[in-house]
Short mmCIF file of C-alpha atoms in Angstrom, two decimals:
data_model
loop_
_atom_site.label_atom_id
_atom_site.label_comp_id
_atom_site.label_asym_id
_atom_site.label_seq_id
_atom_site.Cartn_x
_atom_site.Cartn_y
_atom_site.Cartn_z
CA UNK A 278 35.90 88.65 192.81
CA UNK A 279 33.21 86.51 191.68
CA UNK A 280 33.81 82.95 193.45
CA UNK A 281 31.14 80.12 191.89
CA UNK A 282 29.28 77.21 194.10
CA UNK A 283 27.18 74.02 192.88
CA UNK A 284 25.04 72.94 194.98
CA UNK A 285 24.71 73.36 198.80
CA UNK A 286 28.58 74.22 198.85
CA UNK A 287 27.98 78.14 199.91
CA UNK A 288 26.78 76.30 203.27
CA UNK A 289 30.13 74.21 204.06
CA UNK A 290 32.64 74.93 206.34
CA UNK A 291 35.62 74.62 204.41
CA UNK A 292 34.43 76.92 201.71
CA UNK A 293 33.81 79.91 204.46
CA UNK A 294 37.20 78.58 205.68
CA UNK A 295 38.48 79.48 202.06
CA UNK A 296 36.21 83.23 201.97
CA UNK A 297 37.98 83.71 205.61
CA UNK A 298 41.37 83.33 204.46
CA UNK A 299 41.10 85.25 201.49
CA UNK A 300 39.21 88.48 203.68
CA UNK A 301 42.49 87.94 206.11
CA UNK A 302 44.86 88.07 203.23
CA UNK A 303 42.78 90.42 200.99
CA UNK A 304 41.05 92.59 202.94
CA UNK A 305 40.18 95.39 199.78
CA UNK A 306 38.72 92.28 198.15
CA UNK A 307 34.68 92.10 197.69
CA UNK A 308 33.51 88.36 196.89
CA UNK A 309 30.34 87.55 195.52
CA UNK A 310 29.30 83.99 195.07
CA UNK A 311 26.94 83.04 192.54
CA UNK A 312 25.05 79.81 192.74
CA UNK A 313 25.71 77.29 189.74
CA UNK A 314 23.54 74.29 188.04
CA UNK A 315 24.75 71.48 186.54
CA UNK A 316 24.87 72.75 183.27
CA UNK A 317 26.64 76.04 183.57
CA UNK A 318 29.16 75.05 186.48
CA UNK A 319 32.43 74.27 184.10
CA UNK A 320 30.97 76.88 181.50
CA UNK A 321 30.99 79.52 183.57
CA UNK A 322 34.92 78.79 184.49
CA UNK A 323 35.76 78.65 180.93
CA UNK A 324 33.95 81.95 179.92
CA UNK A 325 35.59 83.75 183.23
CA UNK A 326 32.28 84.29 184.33
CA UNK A 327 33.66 82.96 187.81
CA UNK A 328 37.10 83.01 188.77
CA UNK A 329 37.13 80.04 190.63
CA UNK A 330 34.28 77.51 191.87
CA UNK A 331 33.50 75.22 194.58
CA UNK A 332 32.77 71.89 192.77
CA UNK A 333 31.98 68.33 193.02
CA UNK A 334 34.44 66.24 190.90
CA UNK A 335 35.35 64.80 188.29
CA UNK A 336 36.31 67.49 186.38
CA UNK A 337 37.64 67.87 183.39
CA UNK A 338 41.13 68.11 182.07
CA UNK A 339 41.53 71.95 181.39
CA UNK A 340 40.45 72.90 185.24
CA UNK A 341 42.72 72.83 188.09
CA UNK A 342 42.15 72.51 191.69
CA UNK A 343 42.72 72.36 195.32
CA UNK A 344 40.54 69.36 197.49
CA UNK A 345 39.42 70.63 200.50
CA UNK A 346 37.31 67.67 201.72
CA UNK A 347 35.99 63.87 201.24
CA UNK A 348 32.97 62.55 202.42
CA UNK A 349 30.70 59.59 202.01
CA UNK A 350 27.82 59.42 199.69
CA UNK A 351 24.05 58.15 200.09
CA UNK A 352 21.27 57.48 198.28
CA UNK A 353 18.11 59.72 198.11
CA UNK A 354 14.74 58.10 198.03
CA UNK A 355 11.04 58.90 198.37
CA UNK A 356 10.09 58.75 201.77
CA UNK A 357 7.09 55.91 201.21
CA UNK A 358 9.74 53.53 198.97
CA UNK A 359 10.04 50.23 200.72
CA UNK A 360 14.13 50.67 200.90
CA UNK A 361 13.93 54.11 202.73
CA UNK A 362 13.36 52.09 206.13
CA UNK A 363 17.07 50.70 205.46
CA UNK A 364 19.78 51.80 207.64
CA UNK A 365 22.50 50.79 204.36
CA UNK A 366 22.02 50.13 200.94
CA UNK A 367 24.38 48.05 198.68
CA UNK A 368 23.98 49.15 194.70
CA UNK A 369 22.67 45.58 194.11
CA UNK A 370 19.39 46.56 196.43
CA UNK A 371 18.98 49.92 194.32
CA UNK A 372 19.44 48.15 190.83
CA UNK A 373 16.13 48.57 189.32
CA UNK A 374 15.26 51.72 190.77
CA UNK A 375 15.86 54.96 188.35
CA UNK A 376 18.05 57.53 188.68
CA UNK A 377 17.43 61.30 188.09
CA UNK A 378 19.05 62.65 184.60
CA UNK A 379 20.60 65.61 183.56
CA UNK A 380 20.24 67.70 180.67
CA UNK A 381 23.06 66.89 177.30
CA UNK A 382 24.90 70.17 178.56
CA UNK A 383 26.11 68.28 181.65
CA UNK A 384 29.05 66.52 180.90
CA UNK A 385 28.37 62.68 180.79
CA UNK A 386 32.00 61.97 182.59
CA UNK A 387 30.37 63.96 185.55
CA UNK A 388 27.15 62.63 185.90
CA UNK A 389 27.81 58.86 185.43
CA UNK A 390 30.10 59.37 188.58
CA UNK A 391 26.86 60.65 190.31
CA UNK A 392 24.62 58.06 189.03
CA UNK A 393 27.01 55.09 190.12
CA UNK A 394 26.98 54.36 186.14
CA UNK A 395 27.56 51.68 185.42
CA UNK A 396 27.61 49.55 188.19
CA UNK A 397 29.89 47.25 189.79
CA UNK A 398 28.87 44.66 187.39
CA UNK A 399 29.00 46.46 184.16
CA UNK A 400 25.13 47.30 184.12
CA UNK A 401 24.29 50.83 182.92
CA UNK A 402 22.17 52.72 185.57
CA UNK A 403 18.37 52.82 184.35
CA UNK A 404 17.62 57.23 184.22
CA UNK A 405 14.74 58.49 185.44
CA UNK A 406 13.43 62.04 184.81
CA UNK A 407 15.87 64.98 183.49
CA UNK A 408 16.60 68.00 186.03
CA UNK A 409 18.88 71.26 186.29
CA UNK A 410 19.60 71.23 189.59
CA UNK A 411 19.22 69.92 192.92
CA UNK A 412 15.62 71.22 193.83
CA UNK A 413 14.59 69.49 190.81
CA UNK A 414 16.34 66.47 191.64
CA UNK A 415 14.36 66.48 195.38
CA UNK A 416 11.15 66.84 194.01
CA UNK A 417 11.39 64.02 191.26
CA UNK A 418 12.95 62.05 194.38
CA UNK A 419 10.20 63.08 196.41
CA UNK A 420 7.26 62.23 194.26
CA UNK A 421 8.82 58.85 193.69
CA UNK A 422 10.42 58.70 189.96
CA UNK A 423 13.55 58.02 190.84
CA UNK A 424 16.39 58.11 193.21
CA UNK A 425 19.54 60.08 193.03
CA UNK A 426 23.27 59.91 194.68
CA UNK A 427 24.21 63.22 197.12
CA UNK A 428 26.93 63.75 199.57
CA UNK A 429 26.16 62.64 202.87
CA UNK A 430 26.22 66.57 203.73
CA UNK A 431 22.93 66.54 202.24
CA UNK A 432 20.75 65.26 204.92
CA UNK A 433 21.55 68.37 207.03
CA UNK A 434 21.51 70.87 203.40
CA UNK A 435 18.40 69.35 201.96
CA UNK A 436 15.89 68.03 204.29
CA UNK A 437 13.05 67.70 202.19
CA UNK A 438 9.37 66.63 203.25
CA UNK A 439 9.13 63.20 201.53
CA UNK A 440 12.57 62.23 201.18
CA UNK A 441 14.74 60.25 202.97
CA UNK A 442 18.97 59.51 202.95
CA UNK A 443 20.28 55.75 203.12
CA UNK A 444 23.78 55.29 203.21
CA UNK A 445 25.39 53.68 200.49
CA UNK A 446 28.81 52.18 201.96
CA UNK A 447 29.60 50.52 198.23
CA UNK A 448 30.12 54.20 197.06
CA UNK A 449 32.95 55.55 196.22
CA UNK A 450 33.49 58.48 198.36
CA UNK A 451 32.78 62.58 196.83
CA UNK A 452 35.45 65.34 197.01
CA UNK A 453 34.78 68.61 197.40
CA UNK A 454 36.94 70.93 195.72
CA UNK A 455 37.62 75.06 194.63
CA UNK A 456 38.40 74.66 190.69
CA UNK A 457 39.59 76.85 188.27
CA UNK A 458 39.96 77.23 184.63
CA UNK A 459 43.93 76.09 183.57
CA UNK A 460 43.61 79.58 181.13
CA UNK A 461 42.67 81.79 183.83
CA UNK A 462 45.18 80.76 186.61
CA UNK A 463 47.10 83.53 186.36
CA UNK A 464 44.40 86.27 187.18
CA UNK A 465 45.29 87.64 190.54
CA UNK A 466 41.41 86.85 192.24
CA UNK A 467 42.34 83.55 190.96
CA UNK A 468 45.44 83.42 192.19
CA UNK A 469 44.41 84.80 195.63
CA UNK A 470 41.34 81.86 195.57
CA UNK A 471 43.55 79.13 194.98
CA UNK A 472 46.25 80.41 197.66
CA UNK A 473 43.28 80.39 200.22
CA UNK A 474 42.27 76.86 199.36
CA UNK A 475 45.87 75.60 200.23
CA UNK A 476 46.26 77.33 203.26
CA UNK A 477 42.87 76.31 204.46
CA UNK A 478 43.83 72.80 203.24
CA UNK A 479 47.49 72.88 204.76
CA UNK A 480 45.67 73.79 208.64
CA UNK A 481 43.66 71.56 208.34
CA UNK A 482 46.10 68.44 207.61
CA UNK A 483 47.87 69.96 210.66
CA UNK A 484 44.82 70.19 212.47
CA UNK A 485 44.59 66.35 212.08
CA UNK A 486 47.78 65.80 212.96
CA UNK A 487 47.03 67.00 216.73
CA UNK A 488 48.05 70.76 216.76
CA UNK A 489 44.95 72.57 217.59
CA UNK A 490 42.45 72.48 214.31
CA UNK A 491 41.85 76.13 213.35
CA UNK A 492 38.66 77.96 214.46
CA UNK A 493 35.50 76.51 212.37
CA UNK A 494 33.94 79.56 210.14
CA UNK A 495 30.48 79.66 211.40
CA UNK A 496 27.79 76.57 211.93
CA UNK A 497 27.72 74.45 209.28
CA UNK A 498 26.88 70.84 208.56
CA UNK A 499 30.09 68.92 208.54
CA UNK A 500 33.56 69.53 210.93
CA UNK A 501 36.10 71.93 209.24
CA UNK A 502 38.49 69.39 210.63
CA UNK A 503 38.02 66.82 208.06
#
């Protein structure tokens, strides 16, 4: 099974929650996961390239999915900008700053929800520089040519000389999510993926509801609780 993850997704406690579940239940089962960009992360679903993904959303209409988590999002910025010293941003303070692009592959549906575009007050987000992926995305950050949106995950995932995380409590929160292709659900590794995403997901709505959360698969940067 080849299993898909944007991102720093690989590193997240849910999705080895997910790989956990599916060794328990599958134990003949070898699962490779590939790393995706922002280009090639619905592509790859559609061409069967992966069986299933862990995503960001939106996504679009012909993928399904199971949430696994939500968390806040914050605002990336070069370490020596005069905002970085904030402890919270509001959209209005960020409003002539640039934002990091993506390439015309990327659906635009996607990326406007990661560039907060437009804003709350119908303004379209001013873009910055164009990049593939998230190292790109740091560096332009870093070197000051524009900012960029992340999960708040990413101040543990992508510590970066140079760049520093604000919180944005204006934002809508992320989701985090294992996808699939609507055409494909039917393949058994599919199946089997999207069985382990529920399961993980239906512990850990009990786990909140006081029973004793499952066992948290390996250190990570958020709580497998959530």
């Amino acid at each position: 099974m080849t299993l898909g993850a944007i991102g720093g997704e690989a590193a997240m406690p849910y999705v080895h929650d997910v790989l956990d579940e599916l060794h328990l239940r599958h134990p003949e089962l070898t699962v490779e996961v590939r790393s995706l960009g922002f280009a090639e992360q619905f592509a790859e679903l559609a061409d069967g390239g992966v069986q299933a993904a862990f995503l960001r959303p939106p996504l679009p209409p012909d993928l399904d999915s199971v949430t696994l988590t939500a968390e806040p999002r914050v605002v990336c910025l070069a370490e020596d900008d005069p905002l970085a010293a904030a402890d919270r941003l509001d959209l209005t303070d960020l409003g002539d700053r640039p934002v990091v692009d993506v390439p015309p592959e990327v659906p635009r549906f996607w990326w406007d929800f990661w560039a907060a575009n437009p804003r709350p007050d119908g303004r379209p987000a001013r873009f910055g520089p164009v990049v593939s992926g998230v190292e790109g995305l740091l560096l332009a950050v870093a070197r000051g040519q524009a900012v960029a949106f992340l999960p708040a995950a990413a101040r543990t995932l992508f510590p970066r000389p140079g760049v520093r995380y604000v919180d944005v409590p204006g934002l809508p929160p992320t989701r985090a999510a294992l996808a699939w292709h609507r055409a494909h659900a039917s393949h058994p590794s599919t199946s089997a993926a999207a069985e382990a995403a529920r399961r993980v997901r239906a512990n850990h709505r009990t786990a909140r509801g006081g029973n004793p959360p499952r066992r948290c698969a390996r250190n990570a940067p958020s709580s497998c609780a959530r």
